[in-house]
Short mmCIF file of N, CA and C in Angstrom, two decimals:
data_model
loop_
_atom_site.label_atom_id
_atom_site.label_comp_id
_atom_site.label_asym_id
_atom_site.label_seq_id
_atom_site.Cartn_x
_atom_site.Cartn_y
_atom_site.Cartn_z
N MET A 1 10.88 46.16 99.81
CA MET A 1 10.63 45.94 98.24
C MET A 1 9.28 46.59 97.93
N GLN A 2 9.35 47.36 96.98
CA GLN A 2 7.96 47.88 96.43
C GLN A 2 7.46 47.01 95.35
N LYS A 3 6.19 46.91 95.37
CA LYS A 3 5.44 46.00 94.46
C LYS A 3 5.43 46.66 93.01
N MET A 4 5.34 45.72 92.23
CA MET A 4 5.24 46.08 90.71
C MET A 4 3.99 46.30 90.31
N SER A 5 3.67 47.39 89.37
CA SER A 5 2.37 47.43 88.82
C SER A 5 2.19 46.35 87.71
N GLN A 6 1.16 46.13 87.17
CA GLN A 6 0.77 45.05 86.14
C GLN A 6 1.73 45.45 84.90
N SER A 7 1.74 46.82 84.55
CA SER A 7 2.51 47.08 83.41
C SER A 7 4.08 46.88 83.69
N GLU A 8 4.51 47.21 84.73
CA GLU A 8 5.91 46.97 85.20
C GLU A 8 6.23 45.44 85.13
N LYS A 9 5.40 44.70 85.58
CA LYS A 9 5.38 43.31 85.54
C LYS A 9 5.43 42.62 84.08
N GLN A 10 4.70 43.25 83.19
CA GLN A 10 4.95 42.93 81.84
C GLN A 10 6.41 43.13 81.24
N ILE A 11 6.90 44.23 81.62
CA ILE A 11 8.31 44.58 81.30
C ILE A 11 9.36 43.46 81.90
N MET A 12 9.05 43.23 83.24
CA MET A 12 9.98 42.33 83.93
C MET A 12 9.94 41.02 83.32
N GLU A 13 8.85 40.58 83.01
CA GLU A 13 8.69 39.19 82.28
C GLU A 13 9.52 39.07 81.02
N ILE A 14 9.59 40.17 80.18
CA ILE A 14 10.28 40.18 79.13
C ILE A 14 11.78 40.09 79.44
N ILE A 15 12.29 40.96 80.53
CA ILE A 15 13.69 40.85 80.91
C ILE A 15 13.97 39.48 81.58
N TRP A 16 13.13 38.89 82.38
CA TRP A 16 13.51 37.49 82.92
C TRP A 16 13.55 36.47 81.85
N ARG A 17 12.74 36.58 80.72
CA ARG A 17 12.85 35.53 79.64
C ARG A 17 14.07 35.60 78.97
N ASN A 18 14.74 36.87 78.94
CA ASN A 18 15.92 36.95 78.19
C ASN A 18 17.23 36.56 78.98
N GLU A 19 18.12 36.12 78.29
CA GLU A 19 19.47 35.66 78.97
C GLU A 19 20.46 36.58 79.15
N GLY A 20 20.27 37.89 79.05
CA GLY A 20 21.18 38.89 79.20
C GLY A 20 20.34 40.25 79.15
N ALA A 21 21.10 41.32 79.15
CA ALA A 21 20.54 42.65 79.29
C ALA A 21 19.73 43.02 77.96
N LEU A 22 18.88 43.76 77.97
CA LEU A 22 18.22 44.42 76.98
C LEU A 22 18.03 45.74 76.75
N THR A 23 17.97 46.25 75.64
CA THR A 23 17.97 47.72 75.46
C THR A 23 16.37 48.02 75.31
N THR A 24 16.04 49.32 75.53
CA THR A 24 14.56 49.75 75.32
C THR A 24 14.00 49.20 73.99
N ALA A 25 14.77 49.30 72.95
CA ALA A 25 14.24 48.97 71.51
C ALA A 25 14.07 47.49 71.51
N GLU A 26 14.90 46.62 72.14
CA GLU A 26 14.80 45.24 72.16
C GLU A 26 13.48 44.92 72.97
N ILE A 27 13.26 45.71 74.19
CA ILE A 27 12.07 45.30 74.90
C ILE A 27 10.73 45.63 74.18
N LEU A 28 10.94 46.79 73.45
CA LEU A 28 9.76 47.20 72.56
C LEU A 28 9.47 46.13 71.48
N GLN A 29 10.44 45.47 71.01
CA GLN A 29 10.29 44.41 70.02
C GLN A 29 9.60 43.20 70.45
N ARG A 30 9.88 42.89 71.86
CA ARG A 30 9.43 41.78 72.42
C ARG A 30 7.96 41.87 73.05
N LEU A 31 7.43 42.96 73.05
CA LEU A 31 6.23 43.26 73.62
C LEU A 31 5.09 42.26 73.05
N PRO A 32 4.17 41.77 73.88
CA PRO A 32 3.15 40.97 73.20
C PRO A 32 2.35 41.57 72.29
N ASP A 33 1.64 40.82 71.33
CA ASP A 33 0.82 41.39 70.35
C ASP A 33 -0.34 42.17 71.06
N GLY A 34 -0.68 43.23 70.46
CA GLY A 34 -1.68 44.17 71.06
C GLY A 34 -1.22 45.08 72.07
N LYS A 35 0.21 45.02 72.44
CA LYS A 35 0.59 46.15 73.34
C LYS A 35 1.46 47.07 72.37
N ASP A 36 0.80 48.23 72.22
CA ASP A 36 1.48 49.12 71.33
C ASP A 36 1.95 50.28 72.01
N TRP A 37 2.77 50.14 73.18
CA TRP A 37 3.32 51.15 73.90
C TRP A 37 4.34 51.86 73.21
N LYS A 38 4.42 53.21 73.35
CA LYS A 38 5.55 54.01 72.77
C LYS A 38 6.71 53.89 73.50
N GLN A 39 7.81 54.22 72.94
CA GLN A 39 9.30 54.20 73.47
C GLN A 39 9.17 54.83 74.94
N ASN A 40 8.57 56.08 75.01
CA ASN A 40 8.57 56.79 76.23
C ASN A 40 7.89 56.23 77.38
N THR A 41 6.85 55.30 76.95
CA THR A 41 6.15 54.55 77.97
C THR A 41 6.98 53.53 78.57
N VAL A 42 7.63 52.77 77.71
CA VAL A 42 8.59 51.75 78.29
C VAL A 42 9.68 52.26 79.16
N ILE A 43 10.20 53.40 78.61
CA ILE A 43 11.35 54.07 79.47
C ILE A 43 10.85 54.40 80.84
N THR A 44 9.69 54.98 80.87
CA THR A 44 9.05 55.31 82.16
C THR A 44 8.94 54.23 83.09
N PHE A 45 8.33 53.10 82.56
CA PHE A 45 8.19 51.79 83.32
C PHE A 45 9.67 51.26 83.88
N LEU A 46 10.64 51.41 82.90
CA LEU A 46 12.00 50.97 83.23
C LEU A 46 12.51 51.79 84.33
N ALA A 47 12.31 53.05 84.30
CA ALA A 47 12.86 53.97 85.27
C ALA A 47 12.15 53.78 86.70
N ARG A 48 10.99 53.41 86.63
CA ARG A 48 10.31 52.88 87.93
C ARG A 48 10.99 51.65 88.40
N LEU A 49 11.20 50.77 87.61
CA LEU A 49 11.72 49.41 88.01
C LEU A 49 13.21 49.68 88.55
N VAL A 50 13.83 50.60 87.87
CA VAL A 50 15.20 51.03 88.45
C VAL A 50 15.10 51.61 89.67
N GLU A 51 14.15 52.54 90.01
CA GLU A 51 13.96 53.18 91.27
C GLU A 51 13.60 52.06 92.39
N LYS A 52 12.92 51.03 91.93
CA LYS A 52 12.51 49.98 93.01
C LYS A 52 13.63 48.89 93.22
N ASP A 53 14.85 49.15 92.58
CA ASP A 53 15.78 48.19 92.59
C ASP A 53 15.53 46.94 92.20
N LEU A 54 14.56 46.80 91.19
CA LEU A 54 14.21 45.52 90.54
C LEU A 54 14.96 45.25 89.14
N VAL A 55 15.52 46.41 88.76
CA VAL A 55 16.28 46.30 87.31
C VAL A 55 17.47 47.33 87.41
N LYS A 56 18.63 46.89 86.81
CA LYS A 56 19.69 47.88 86.90
C LYS A 56 19.89 48.25 85.50
N ALA A 57 20.28 49.43 85.32
CA ALA A 57 20.69 49.96 83.82
C ALA A 57 22.00 50.29 83.85
N ASN A 58 22.70 49.86 82.73
CA ASN A 58 24.05 50.03 82.30
C ASN A 58 24.07 50.82 80.97
N ARG A 59 24.85 51.90 80.99
CA ARG A 59 24.93 52.74 79.81
C ARG A 59 26.03 52.08 78.93
N MET A 60 25.76 51.76 77.68
CA MET A 60 26.73 51.18 76.66
C MET A 60 26.50 51.88 75.41
N GLY A 61 27.49 52.78 75.16
CA GLY A 61 27.39 53.67 73.94
C GLY A 61 26.03 54.55 74.03
N ARG A 62 25.23 54.46 73.22
CA ARG A 62 24.07 55.46 73.18
C ARG A 62 22.83 54.87 73.90
N ALA A 63 22.95 53.66 74.33
CA ALA A 63 21.64 52.93 74.90
C ALA A 63 21.81 52.39 76.31
N ASN A 64 20.92 52.43 77.01
CA ASN A 64 21.00 51.80 78.33
C ASN A 64 20.61 50.26 78.12
N HIS A 65 21.31 49.45 78.78
CA HIS A 65 21.07 48.08 78.81
C HIS A 65 20.27 47.66 80.18
N TYR A 66 19.26 47.07 80.13
CA TYR A 66 18.52 46.71 81.47
C TYR A 66 18.48 45.23 81.73
N ASP A 67 18.86 44.92 83.16
CA ASP A 67 18.90 43.46 83.42
C ASP A 67 18.15 43.44 84.88
N ALA A 68 17.68 42.26 85.14
CA ALA A 68 16.91 42.13 86.32
C ALA A 68 17.98 42.00 87.48
N CYS A 69 17.65 42.57 88.63
CA CYS A 69 18.46 42.50 89.97
C CYS A 69 18.11 41.18 90.71
N LEU A 70 17.01 40.65 90.38
CA LEU A 70 16.48 39.30 91.04
C LEU A 70 15.85 38.42 90.07
N THR A 71 15.84 37.18 90.38
CA THR A 71 15.12 36.19 89.47
C THR A 71 13.62 36.27 89.65
N GLU A 72 12.88 35.81 88.73
CA GLU A 72 11.28 35.74 88.87
C GLU A 72 11.03 34.93 90.05
N GLU A 73 11.65 33.84 90.38
CA GLU A 73 11.63 32.99 91.58
C GLU A 73 11.76 33.79 92.81
N GLU A 74 12.85 34.52 92.88
CA GLU A 74 13.17 35.34 94.09
C GLU A 74 12.03 36.43 94.37
N TYR A 75 11.68 37.06 93.23
CA TYR A 75 10.60 38.10 93.36
C TYR A 75 9.32 37.54 93.92
N ARG A 76 8.86 36.18 93.33
CA ARG A 76 7.73 35.65 93.69
C ARG A 76 7.82 35.23 95.17
N ALA A 77 8.87 34.82 95.78
CA ALA A 77 8.97 34.31 97.06
C ALA A 77 8.92 35.73 97.96
N LEU A 78 9.43 36.89 97.52
CA LEU A 78 9.31 37.99 98.36
C LEU A 78 7.97 38.54 98.36
N GLU A 79 7.19 38.41 97.09
CA GLU A 79 5.75 38.76 97.01
C GLU A 79 4.97 37.90 97.90
N THR A 80 5.13 36.63 97.86
CA THR A 80 4.40 35.62 98.84
C THR A 80 4.59 35.99 100.20
N LYS A 81 5.81 36.35 100.70
CA LYS A 81 6.11 36.55 102.09
C LYS A 81 5.35 37.88 102.41
N GLN A 82 5.32 38.91 101.55
CA GLN A 82 4.71 40.04 101.85
C GLN A 82 3.35 39.81 101.92
N PHE A 83 2.62 39.05 101.06
CA PHE A 83 1.14 38.77 100.97
C PHE A 83 0.78 38.18 102.29
N ILE A 84 1.53 37.16 102.84
CA ILE A 84 1.32 36.34 103.81
C ILE A 84 1.15 37.30 105.09
N SER A 85 2.17 38.21 105.02
CA SER A 85 2.35 39.22 106.18
C SER A 85 1.10 40.16 106.28
N ASP A 86 0.90 40.69 104.93
CA ASP A 86 -0.08 41.59 105.03
C ASP A 86 -1.67 41.16 105.32
N VAL A 87 -1.75 40.06 104.50
CA VAL A 87 -3.25 39.41 104.57
C VAL A 87 -3.57 38.44 105.73
N HIS A 88 -2.44 37.75 106.02
CA HIS A 88 -2.67 36.58 107.06
C HIS A 88 -1.96 36.98 108.45
N LYS A 89 -1.48 38.21 108.52
CA LYS A 89 -0.70 38.64 109.64
C LYS A 89 0.48 37.75 110.09
N GLY A 90 1.14 37.33 108.86
CA GLY A 90 2.26 36.60 109.00
C GLY A 90 2.22 35.07 109.22
N SER A 91 0.94 34.67 109.31
CA SER A 91 0.59 33.27 109.76
C SER A 91 0.60 32.40 108.41
N VAL A 92 1.58 31.50 108.20
CA VAL A 92 1.49 30.55 107.05
C VAL A 92 0.34 29.59 107.30
N SER A 93 0.16 29.13 108.40
CA SER A 93 -0.89 28.14 108.70
C SER A 93 -2.28 28.84 108.51
N GLY A 94 -2.33 30.14 108.68
CA GLY A 94 -3.62 30.80 108.34
C GLY A 94 -3.93 30.85 106.78
N PHE A 95 -2.58 30.93 106.24
CA PHE A 95 -2.57 31.06 104.77
C PHE A 95 -3.11 29.68 104.19
N LEU A 96 -2.45 28.53 104.73
CA LEU A 96 -2.76 27.40 104.21
C LEU A 96 -4.24 26.86 104.55
N GLN A 97 -4.66 27.41 105.62
CA GLN A 97 -6.08 27.10 106.02
C GLN A 97 -7.07 27.67 105.01
N THR A 98 -6.92 28.85 104.77
CA THR A 98 -7.53 29.62 103.61
C THR A 98 -7.62 28.75 102.41
N LEU A 99 -6.39 28.40 101.84
CA LEU A 99 -6.24 27.63 100.80
C LEU A 99 -7.13 26.39 100.77
N THR A 100 -6.99 25.58 101.85
CA THR A 100 -7.69 24.30 102.06
C THR A 100 -9.27 24.60 102.04
N ASP A 101 -9.61 25.65 102.79
CA ASP A 101 -11.08 25.95 103.01
C ASP A 101 -11.74 26.39 101.67
N SER A 102 -10.80 27.02 100.78
CA SER A 102 -11.63 27.36 99.54
C SER A 102 -12.07 26.34 98.52
N GLY A 103 -11.54 25.24 98.78
CA GLY A 103 -12.11 24.14 97.86
C GLY A 103 -11.42 24.18 96.50
N ASP A 104 -10.48 24.97 96.37
CA ASP A 104 -9.87 25.13 95.03
C ASP A 104 -8.74 24.21 94.95
N LEU A 105 -8.22 23.58 95.79
CA LEU A 105 -7.02 22.70 95.77
C LEU A 105 -7.55 21.43 95.11
N THR A 106 -6.74 20.90 94.15
CA THR A 106 -7.11 19.44 93.59
C THR A 106 -6.46 18.56 94.40
N LYS A 107 -6.71 17.22 94.22
CA LYS A 107 -6.10 16.19 95.06
C LYS A 107 -4.50 16.18 94.69
N GLU A 108 -4.14 16.58 93.37
CA GLU A 108 -2.74 16.67 93.02
C GLU A 108 -2.10 17.77 93.75
N ASP A 109 -2.66 18.83 93.86
CA ASP A 109 -2.22 20.05 94.67
C ASP A 109 -1.84 19.58 96.01
N ILE A 110 -2.80 19.02 96.72
CA ILE A 110 -2.63 18.47 98.08
C ILE A 110 -1.40 17.50 98.17
N GLU A 111 -1.40 16.57 97.24
CA GLU A 111 -0.14 15.62 97.28
C GLU A 111 1.15 16.34 97.17
N ASP A 112 1.10 17.30 96.23
CA ASP A 112 2.43 18.11 95.99
C ASP A 112 2.69 18.92 97.26
N LEU A 113 1.75 19.44 97.92
CA LEU A 113 1.89 20.25 99.10
C LEU A 113 2.38 19.30 100.15
N MET A 114 1.93 18.18 100.29
CA MET A 114 2.24 17.34 101.25
C MET A 114 3.61 16.83 101.05
N LYS A 115 4.01 16.48 99.89
CA LYS A 115 5.37 16.17 99.57
C LYS A 115 6.41 17.22 99.96
N LYS A 116 6.06 18.43 99.75
CA LYS A 116 6.95 19.58 100.00
C LYS A 116 7.07 19.81 101.50
N LEU A 117 5.88 19.65 102.26
CA LEU A 117 6.15 19.73 103.66
C LEU A 117 6.89 18.53 104.35
N ARG A 118 6.91 17.38 103.75
CA ARG A 118 7.80 16.31 104.24
C ARG A 118 9.15 16.48 103.98
N GLU A 119 9.56 17.22 103.08
CA GLU A 119 10.90 17.66 102.68
C GLU A 119 11.47 18.51 103.68
#
């Protein structure tokens, strides 16, 4: 799986929030305030997402309708596995060691993590 750029991720977040396929025009309407991308820019990002097999495009009438090929949770899991593989040489314990050593985990984070590990 190829990684998404930040811009592609913004498009994906719009698609993930929707409960069905979206056209380019609908995606343009849902862009966050301050994003004034032109239609061609959005089409370029969508084409890249299709190439990466993250989005599928179905032609209906005169417009393509874009839908996600995987959920946000599935993508997050794949990205996490890739991160652990790349940065921690595949060691989950090394990843957890880094998390605990950083001092950024709250007591609640640790309790949640312990609960998950017990399951």
